[in-house]
Structure formats: structure tokens, C-alpha cells
Short mmCIF file of C-alpha atoms in Angstrom, two decimals:
data_model
loop_
_atom_site.label_atom_id
_atom_site.label_comp_id
_atom_site.label_asym_id
_atom_site.label_seq_id
_atom_site.Cartn_x
_atom_site.Cartn_y
_atom_site.Cartn_z
CA MET A 32 -10.08 -3.52 6.70
CA ALA A 33 -10.30 -3.24 3.17
CA PHE A 34 -13.67 -2.14 3.07
CA GLU A 35 -13.05 -0.15 5.85
CA LEU A 36 -10.37 1.64 4.03
CA ALA A 37 -12.43 1.76 0.74
CA ASN A 38 -15.25 3.75 3.02
CA SER A 39 -12.78 6.10 4.29
CA ARG A 40 -11.76 6.92 1.34
CA LEU A 41 -13.50 9.72 -1.60
CA ARG A 42 -13.91 7.23 -4.46
CA LYS A 43 -15.25 4.29 -2.20
CA HIS A 44 -13.89 1.95 -4.39
CA LEU A 45 -12.32 -1.80 -3.73
CA THR A 46 -11.03 -3.93 -6.65
CA ILE A 47 -11.00 -7.50 -5.12
CA ILE A 48 -7.73 -9.22 -7.06
CA HIS A 49 -7.57 -13.09 -7.76
CA LYS A 50 -7.41 -15.73 -10.28
CA SER A 51 -10.39 -17.81 -9.87
CA ASN A 52 -10.58 -18.63 -13.43
CA VAL A 53 -7.85 -20.79 -12.83
CA LEU A 54 -7.65 -21.37 -8.83
CA SER A 55 -11.12 -21.78 -8.62
CA ILE A 56 -11.37 -23.22 -5.11
CA THR A 57 -8.93 -21.17 -3.21
CA ASP A 58 -9.05 -17.73 -5.21
CA GLY A 59 -13.09 -18.38 -5.72
CA LEU A 60 -13.10 -18.93 -1.53
CA PHE A 61 -11.72 -15.69 -1.74
CA ARG A 62 -13.46 -13.97 -3.98
CA GLU A 63 -16.56 -14.92 -2.39
CA THR A 64 -15.46 -14.20 0.97
CA VAL A 65 -14.82 -10.34 0.18
CA ARG A 66 -18.23 -10.40 -1.85
CA ALA A 67 -19.80 -11.67 1.50
CA VAL A 68 -19.00 -8.92 4.11
CA PRO A 69 -21.17 -6.09 2.92
CA SER A 70 -23.75 -8.69 3.61
CA LEU A 71 -23.02 -10.07 7.14
CA PRO A 72 -25.65 -8.86 9.75
CA ALA A 73 -23.38 -7.34 11.97
CA ILE A 74 -22.38 -4.96 9.17
CA SER A 75 -25.34 -4.73 6.95
CA GLY A 76 -25.68 -1.53 4.95
CA LYS A 77 -22.23 0.02 6.77
CA TYR A 78 -20.41 -0.52 3.10
CA ASP A 79 -23.40 0.10 0.95
CA GLY A 80 -21.49 3.18 -0.96
CA VAL A 81 -18.54 0.95 -1.26
CA THR A 82 -18.39 -0.14 -5.03
CA ILE A 83 -16.83 -3.51 -5.47
CA ALA A 84 -14.79 -4.55 -8.73
CA GLU A 85 -12.50 -7.26 -9.62
CA GLN A 86 -9.74 -8.08 -11.42
CA LEU A 87 -7.70 -11.15 -12.45
CA VAL A 88 -4.12 -10.70 -10.92
CA ASP A 89 -2.16 -10.81 -14.60
CA SER A 90 -4.74 -7.94 -15.83
CA ALA A 91 -4.48 -5.94 -12.86
CA VAL A 92 -0.72 -5.70 -13.16
CA TYR A 93 -0.95 -4.45 -16.65
CA ARG A 94 -3.98 -2.30 -16.25
CA LEU A 95 -1.60 -1.05 -12.79
CA PHE A 96 0.87 0.23 -15.52
CA ARG A 97 -1.62 1.43 -18.40
CA GLU A 98 -4.72 3.08 -16.35
CA PRO A 99 -3.17 3.14 -12.44
CA GLU A 100 -5.88 5.89 -11.83
CA ILE A 101 -8.90 3.44 -12.06
CA PHE A 102 -7.76 1.38 -8.98
CA ASP A 103 -7.95 2.85 -5.09
CA VAL A 104 -8.27 0.23 -2.91
CA MET A 105 -7.05 -3.41 -3.89
CA VAL A 106 -7.56 -6.43 -1.54
CA ALA A 107 -5.62 -9.82 -2.68
CA PRO A 108 -4.40 -12.71 -1.24
CA ASN A 109 -0.72 -12.21 0.34
CA LEU A 110 0.84 -13.85 -3.24
CA TYR A 111 -0.68 -11.18 -5.31
CA GLY A 112 -0.63 -8.61 -2.96
CA ASP A 113 3.38 -8.91 -3.16
CA ILE A 114 3.23 -8.61 -6.46
CA LEU A 115 0.91 -5.74 -6.98
CA SER A 116 3.06 -3.69 -4.47
CA ASP A 117 6.42 -4.23 -6.04
CA ALA A 118 4.75 -3.29 -9.52
CA ALA A 119 3.19 -0.51 -8.22
CA ALA A 120 6.75 0.41 -6.65
CA ALA A 121 7.90 0.81 -10.34
CA LEU A 122 5.20 3.57 -11.17
CA VAL A 123 6.74 5.60 -8.71
CA GLY A 124 10.67 5.07 -8.84
CA SER A 125 11.31 2.64 -6.12
CA LEU A 126 10.59 0.11 -3.74
CA GLY A 127 12.09 2.48 -1.04
CA LEU A 128 9.07 4.30 -1.17
CA ILE A 129 6.30 2.11 -0.60
CA PRO A 130 5.10 1.28 2.83
CA SER A 131 2.72 -1.56 4.27
CA ILE A 132 1.18 -2.52 7.30
CA ASN A 133 -0.04 -5.64 8.05
CA ALA A 134 -3.48 -5.04 10.12
CA GLY A 135 -5.54 -7.25 12.37
CA ASP A 136 -8.27 -6.81 14.92
CA LYS A 137 -5.70 -6.96 17.92
CA PHE A 138 -2.48 -5.83 16.23
CA VAL A 139 -0.89 -4.18 13.38
CA MET A 140 3.16 -4.04 11.95
CA GLY A 141 4.36 -1.84 10.06
CA GLU A 142 7.48 -2.03 7.13
CA PRO A 143 8.42 -1.33 4.04
CA VAL A 144 7.37 -3.36 0.84
CA HIS A 145 10.84 -4.34 -0.04
CA GLY A 146 11.09 -6.21 3.82
CA SER A 147 14.66 -5.73 5.15
CA ALA A 148 16.60 -5.68 2.01
CA PRO A 149 19.46 -7.94 3.75
CA ASP A 150 21.48 -7.94 0.44
CA ILE A 151 22.40 -3.91 1.27
CA GLU A 152 22.49 -4.08 5.28
CA GLY A 153 24.98 -2.24 6.58
CA LYS A 154 25.96 -0.42 3.32
CA GLY A 155 24.32 2.80 4.24
CA ILE A 156 22.25 2.98 1.29
CA ALA A 157 18.86 1.80 1.89
CA ASN A 158 16.10 4.21 1.67
CA PRO A 159 14.70 4.82 5.06
CA LEU A 160 11.46 7.01 3.31
CA ALA A 161 9.31 3.56 2.73
CA SER A 162 10.13 2.38 6.66
CA ILE A 163 8.91 6.34 7.81
CA ARG A 164 5.80 5.93 5.80
CA SER A 165 5.35 2.56 7.12
CA ALA A 166 5.57 4.63 10.88
CA ALA A 167 3.03 7.04 8.96
CA LEU A 168 0.25 4.46 8.12
CA MET A 169 0.61 2.79 11.79
CA LEU A 170 -0.14 5.90 13.42
CA ARG A 171 -2.72 6.69 11.13
CA HIS A 172 -4.21 3.41 12.10
CA LEU A 173 -3.97 3.53 15.68
CA GLY A 174 -5.59 7.23 15.10
CA TYR A 175 -2.92 9.38 15.32
CA THR A 176 -3.86 10.93 12.24
CA LYS A 177 -1.67 14.18 13.01
CA GLY A 178 1.33 12.73 13.67
CA ALA A 179 0.85 10.83 10.16
CA ASP A 180 0.14 13.59 8.30
CA ARG A 181 3.45 15.58 10.00
CA LEU A 182 5.42 12.53 8.80
CA ASP A 183 4.13 12.33 5.40
CA VAL A 184 4.30 15.79 4.58
CA ALA A 185 7.95 15.96 5.93
CA VAL A 186 8.75 12.65 3.50
CA ASP A 187 7.28 14.31 0.78
CA GLN A 188 9.24 17.65 1.09
CA VAL A 189 12.53 15.50 0.98
CA ILE A 190 11.52 13.95 -2.08
CA ARG A 191 10.35 17.12 -4.01
CA GLU A 192 13.70 18.99 -2.94
CA GLY A 193 15.43 15.89 -4.13
CA LYS A 194 18.56 16.85 -2.47
CA VAL A 195 18.99 14.67 0.05
CA LEU A 196 18.04 10.89 -1.70
CA THR A 197 19.43 7.54 -1.65
CA PRO A 198 21.13 5.70 -4.77
CA ASP A 199 18.25 3.94 -5.69
CA LEU A 200 16.21 7.65 -6.14
CA LYS A 201 19.24 8.60 -8.38
CA GLY A 202 20.70 10.40 -5.36
CA THR A 203 24.03 9.94 -3.34
CA SER A 204 23.04 10.17 0.18
CA THR A 205 23.73 7.67 3.22
CA THR A 206 20.38 6.13 4.82
CA LYS A 207 21.11 8.08 7.91
CA GLU A 208 21.51 11.69 5.62
CA VAL A 209 17.89 10.82 4.27
CA LEU A 210 16.37 10.13 7.76
CA HIS A 211 18.41 13.12 9.50
CA ALA A 212 16.88 15.25 6.29
CA VAL A 213 12.84 14.08 7.29
CA LEU A 214 13.36 14.60 10.72
CA GLY A 215 14.81 18.17 9.87
CA LYS A 216 11.38 19.02 7.97
CA LEU A 217 9.26 18.00 11.27
#
């Protein structure tokens, strides 16, 4: 999946995130497995244009804050992915903005990076934008690019206008108000 995503991007750049200098067996296996993908007989040559880089997870977090432009597609074990996605959320202003999908060969599930946020359940202050963007990621993954683009544009418009935002973005709007603002842009 990481190679497919990297191959579809302009830069065609994939960074393997690991800590194999300390976790030599588990992270070493992860690192070697990712590096072996392009040479698998069934896909040989398919990812020749993808540049592969590596970064230790602690250094990756530092560089994500200092030089975010060096990264394009990152592939990491779950723990490191959770850490990196939360760090990336700080760069854009809120966990409530960051979507994710978990995709396999036979399934795809979208969810905000922040998960279900049970600590604010029922308070009407949860930012719905990460959930909406997760739906857009799922649509894109399933081949519905136009619908995904429409959702992304609507979310972008609401954010740029800055009138209807939840408290995590220094706004005073409720979850439903932000949702209705996005629906209005559609």
C-alpha cells in the first residue's frame, strides 16, 4: 500500500520509519521487508521510480517539525505511525483535522487519527473534519476520486473561512454546526 501511494504521488518518495538500531530483530525485519517489496517477482519493476529513504523514529519526529517538506509517504509500524500522526497534527493545528484509513487487500476503514475521543463524547465540541476527511480518503481508495475531491474542497473552504470552527481550532462552533457548514459547501 505504501509503495502504491508513493508511486501515485509526484515525488514518488517513500520513507521507512523504524528503530532497528535498538530493535534489531522486529524493526530490522520490518525495514528489510519493506525494502524487499520492489523486487518481488509479481511486481518487479512496478516501483522502480520510487525513491526509498529511511529514518529512525525519534529523528523522524524531530525532522517532521524542522523539515516537514522532506517527507512525502511514510511507512511505519503501528506504534510509530501513531506517534508521527499525532506529531503531524501539531503542525497543522489540531488532532481534529487529521484523517486516516486502515487498508488491506479486502477492506478499508476510515477513522480520525484521534480515534473516538471518548473524553469529549456528547459535549458537541468534537471536530468532525478528521472524520469527513477520513471518508474522503476511503472514497479515494475505492476509486471515487470526484466525491473525495468534493469533500476535501468543502472542508478546505470551511477552514479557510474560519467562521465555523470547533474549540480545538480556537472557534466556538459545535460539532453539528461545523458538519452543516461542510454540507453547505457541498
